[in-house]
CSV table of C-alpha atoms and ligand atoms in Angstrom, one decimal:
chain,number,residue,atom,x,y,z
A,1,UNK,CA,-2.9,-19.0,8.8
A,2,UNK,CA,0.0,-17.5,10.7
A,3,UNK,CA,-1.4,-18.8,14.0
A,4,UNK,CA,-1.5,-22.3,12.5
A,5,UNK,CA,2.2,-21.9,11.9
A,6,UNK,CA,2.8,-21.0,15.6
A,7,UNK,CA,3.0,-17.2,15.3
A,8,UNK,CA,1.3,-14.9,17.8
A,9,UNK,CA,-0.9,-12.5,15.9
A,10,UNK,CA,-2.7,-9.2,16.5
A,11,UNK,CA,-4.8,-7.0,14.2
A,12,UNK,CA,-2.9,-3.7,13.8
A,13,UNK,CA,-5.3,-0.7,14.0
A,14,UNK,CA,-3.3,1.7,16.1
A,15,UNK,CA,0.3,2.9,16.7
A,16,UNK,CA,0.2,0.9,20.0
A,17,UNK,CA,-0.7,-2.3,18.1
A,18,UNK,CA,2.1,-1.6,15.6
A,19,UNK,CA,4.6,-1.4,18.5
A,20,UNK,CA,3.7,-4.9,19.5
A,21,UNK,CA,4.6,-6.6,16.2
A,22,UNK,CA,7.8,-7.9,14.7
A,23,UNK,CA,6.3,-8.2,11.2
A,24,UNK,CA,3.2,-7.1,9.3
A,25,UNK,CA,0.8,-8.6,6.8
A,26,UNK,CA,-0.9,-6.1,4.5
A,27,UNK,CA,-3.9,-8.1,3.3
A,28,UNK,CA,-6.1,-7.9,0.3
A,29,UNK,CA,-9.0,-5.6,0.1
A,30,UNK,CA,-9.3,-2.3,-1.7
A,31,UNK,CA,-6.1,-0.4,-1.8
A,32,UNK,CA,-7.7,3.0,-2.3
A,33,UNK,CA,-9.7,2.6,0.9
A,34,UNK,CA,-6.8,1.1,2.7
A,35,UNK,CA,-4.7,4.1,1.8
A,36,UNK,CA,-7.4,6.4,3.1
A,37,UNK,CA,-7.8,4.5,6.3
A,38,UNK,CA,-4.0,4.4,6.8
A,39,UNK,CA,-4.0,8.1,6.6
A,40,UNK,CA,-7.0,8.8,8.8
A,41,UNK,CA,-5.8,6.4,11.5
A,42,UNK,CA,-2.4,8.0,11.4
A,43,UNK,CA,-0.8,4.7,10.8
A,44,UNK,CA,0.7,5.4,7.3
A,45,UNK,CA,3.9,7.2,8.5
A,46,UNK,CA,4.6,4.9,11.5
A,47,UNK,CA,4.4,1.9,9.2
A,48,UNK,CA,6.7,3.6,6.7
A,49,UNK,CA,9.2,4.1,9.5
A,50,UNK,CA,9.1,0.5,10.5
A,51,UNK,CA,9.5,-0.7,6.8
A,52,UNK,CA,12.5,1.6,6.6
A,53,UNK,CA,13.9,-0.2,9.6
A,54,UNK,CA,13.5,-3.5,7.8
A,55,UNK,CA,10.4,-4.9,9.5
A,56,UNK,CA,9.3,-7.9,7.4
A,57,UNK,CA,6.2,-7.1,5.5
A,58,UNK,CA,4.0,-9.4,3.3
A,59,UNK,CA,1.6,-7.6,1.0
A,60,UNK,CA,-1.1,-9.7,-0.7
A,61,UNK,CA,-3.1,-8.3,-3.6
A,62,UNK,CA,-4.2,-4.8,-2.4
A,63,UNK,CA,-1.3,-5.1,0.1
A,64,UNK,CA,1.1,-5.6,-2.8
A,65,UNK,CA,-0.3,-2.4,-4.4
A,66,UNK,CA,0.4,-0.5,-1.2
A,67,UNK,CA,4.0,-1.7,-1.1
A,68,UNK,CA,4.9,-0.9,-4.8
A,69,UNK,CA,7.0,1.9,-6.3
A,70,UNK,CA,4.3,3.1,-8.6
A,71,UNK,CA,0.6,2.4,-9.3
A,72,UNK,CA,-1.2,2.7,-12.6
A,73,UNK,CA,-4.9,3.2,-12.5
A,74,UNK,CA,-4.9,4.2,-8.8
A,75,UNK,CA,-6.6,7.2,-7.4
A,76,UNK,CA,-4.6,10.4,-7.6
A,77,UNK,CA,-4.6,10.8,-3.8
A,78,UNK,CA,-3.7,7.1,-3.2
A,79,UNK,CA,-0.7,6.8,-1.0
A,80,UNK,CA,1.8,3.9,-1.1
A,81,UNK,CA,5.1,2.9,0.4
A,82,UNK,CA,7.5,2.3,-2.5
A,83,UNK,CA,9.0,-0.5,-0.5
A,84,UNK,CA,9.7,-2.9,-3.3
A,85,UNK,CA,11.0,-2.0,-6.7
A,86,UNK,CA,8.0,-3.0,-8.8
A,87,UNK,CA,5.4,-1.1,-10.7
A,88,UNK,CA,1.8,-2.2,-10.5
A,89,UNK,CA,-1.3,-1.9,-12.7
A,90,UNK,CA,-4.5,-2.2,-10.5
A,91,UNK,CA,-7.3,-4.5,-11.6
A,92,UNK,CA,-5.2,-5.6,-14.7
A,93,UNK,CA,-6.6,-9.1,-14.7
A,94,UNK,CA,-10.1,-7.6,-15.2
A,95,UNK,CA,-13.2,-7.2,-13.2
A,96,UNK,CA,-14.6,-9.4,-10.3
A,97,UNK,CA,-16.0,-11.9,-12.8
A,98,UNK,CA,-12.6,-12.4,-14.3
A,99,UNK,CA,-11.2,-13.6,-11.0
A,100,UNK,CA,-9.6,-17.1,-11.3
A,101,UNK,CA,-7.7,-19.9,-9.7
A,102,UNK,CA,-4.6,-21.6,-11.0
A,103,UNK,CA,-1.6,-23.8,-9.9
A,104,UNK,CA,1.7,-22.0,-9.6
A,105,UNK,CA,5.3,-23.2,-9.5
A,106,UNK,CA,6.9,-21.4,-6.6
A,107,UNK,CA,10.6,-21.1,-5.9
A,108,UNK,CA,11.5,-23.2,-2.8
A,109,UNK,CA,8.2,-25.3,-2.9
A,110,UNK,CA,8.3,-28.9,-4.0
A,111,UNK,CA,4.9,-29.0,-5.6
A,112,UNK,CA,2.6,-26.4,-7.2
A,113,UNK,CA,0.6,-23.9,-5.0
A,114,UNK,CA,-3.1,-23.5,-5.8
A,115,UNK,CA,-3.6,-19.7,-6.0
A,116,UNK,CA,-6.7,-17.5,-6.1
A,117,UNK,CA,-6.6,-14.2,-8.0
A,118,UNK,CA,-9.4,-11.8,-7.1
A,119,UNK,CA,-9.6,-8.6,-9.1
A,120,UNK,CA,-5.9,-8.9,-9.0
A,121,UNK,CA,-3.2,-6.3,-9.8
A,122,UNK,CA,-0.5,-7.1,-12.3
A,123,UNK,CA,3.2,-6.4,-11.9
A,124,UNK,CA,4.2,-4.5,-15.0
A,125,UNK,CA,7.9,-3.8,-14.1
A,126,UNK,CA,10.3,-5.6,-11.8
A,127,UNK,CA,13.6,-4.0,-10.7
A,128,UNK,CA,16.9,-5.9,-10.9
A,129,UNK,CA,17.2,-6.3,-7.2
A,130,UNK,CA,13.8,-8.0,-6.9
A,131,UNK,CA,13.8,-11.8,-6.4
A,132,UNK,CA,11.1,-13.5,-8.5
A,133,UNK,CA,9.5,-16.4,-6.7
A,134,UNK,CA,6.7,-17.2,-9.0
A,135,UNK,CA,5.3,-16.3,-12.4
A,136,UNK,CA,1.9,-16.8,-14.0
A,137,UNK,CA,2.2,-16.8,-17.8
A,138,UNK,CA,4.6,-13.9,-18.4
A,139,UNK,CA,3.8,-12.0,-15.2
A,140,UNK,CA,5.5,-12.0,-11.8
A,141,UNK,CA,3.0,-13.0,-9.1
A,142,UNK,CA,5.2,-13.6,-6.1
A,143,UNK,CA,8.4,-11.6,-5.4
A,144,UNK,CA,10.7,-10.5,-2.6
A,145,UNK,CA,13.2,-7.7,-2.0
A,146,UNK,CA,15.0,-7.7,1.3
A,147,UNK,CA,12.3,-8.0,4.1
A,148,UNK,CA,9.4,-7.2,1.7
A,149,UNK,CA,7.4,-10.0,0.1
A,150,UNK,CA,4.4,-9.5,-2.2
A,151,UNK,CA,1.8,-11.7,-3.9
A,152,UNK,CA,-0.8,-10.6,-6.4
A,153,UNK,CA,-3.0,-13.6,-5.3
A,154,UNK,CA,-4.5,-14.6,-2.0
A,155,UNK,CA,-2.4,-17.3,-0.3
A,156,UNK,CA,-4.5,-17.1,2.9
A,157,UNK,CA,-7.6,-18.4,1.1
A,158,UNK,CA,-6.5,-22.0,0.9
A,159,UNK,CA,-5.5,-24.4,3.6
A,160,UNK,CA,-1.9,-24.5,2.2
A,161,UNK,CA,0.3,-22.5,4.5
A,162,UNK,CA,3.6,-22.9,2.6
A,163,UNK,CA,3.8,-19.3,1.4
A,164,UNK,CA,3.1,-17.8,4.8
A,165,UNK,CA,5.8,-20.2,6.0
A,166,UNK,CA,8.2,-18.7,3.5
A,167,UNK,CA,7.4,-15.3,4.9
A,168,UNK,CA,7.8,-16.4,8.5
A,169,UNK,CA,11.4,-17.5,7.7
A,170,UNK,CA,12.2,-13.8,7.4
A,171,UNK,CA,10.8,-12.9,10.8
Z,1,LIG,N1,-8.5,-4.4,-6.9
Z,1,LIG,C1,-8.2,-4.2,-5.5
Z,1,LIG,C2,-7.4,-2.9,-5.4
Z,1,LIG,O1,-7.1,-2.2,-6.3
Z,1,LIG,C3,-7.3,-5.4,-5.0
Z,1,LIG,C4,-8.2,-6.6,-4.9
Z,1,LIG,C5,-7.8,-7.6,-3.8
Z,1,LIG,O2,-7.1,-7.3,-2.9
Z,1,LIG,N2,-8.3,-8.8,-3.9
Z,1,LIG,O3,-7.1,-2.5,-4.3
C-alpha cells in the first residue's frame, strides 16, 4: 500500500533496519506475540526511543494496542508504548467470527472508507489531546496524536490507499 503511494519500504526486524526508516507501521497481528518478539529481538527500546523523538508511527489493530496508554484484557507481561493517550480493550468486538466490515466517515476524506475489523480492539477512553478522525457507532476507530496515528481496523486490506496517504502526509 505504501509502495503504491510512492514510499520506499523495508520490513523492520533489526536495529539496523530501524535506522533506515523515517516512519514505522505497526501492523495487525497478535499484540501479545508482537510484544514478546519486540523484546526478544531487542527492538522494543530502540523503537520507544524513536517514538519519543517524534518518528511518525501508524498502528493498525494489534499495532494500535501496542501504542496505547493502557490495555484491558492483555497479558500481564505484555509491553506497550503508551505513545497515544487512549485506553484499549483487546478483542472487545468479540471473537474471530464476530469480525465485520463497514463503511466509515473519515475526517478529511470526501467519501466513506470501507473498513475491515478483525478480532478488533476497542478504544474505551480518549484523552483530550487526541484528534478523533473516525467513529463507528459510539467508538473511536481512527485517531491521531502528534506523530502517532492508530486504527482499530485494517486499512491495508482494501485497495483504498487514502488512510495510508493521510499517514504519509506526516512523514
Ligand atoms: N486481537 C488481536 C490482539 O489482541 C488483534 C487482532 C488484529 O490485529 N487483527 O492483538
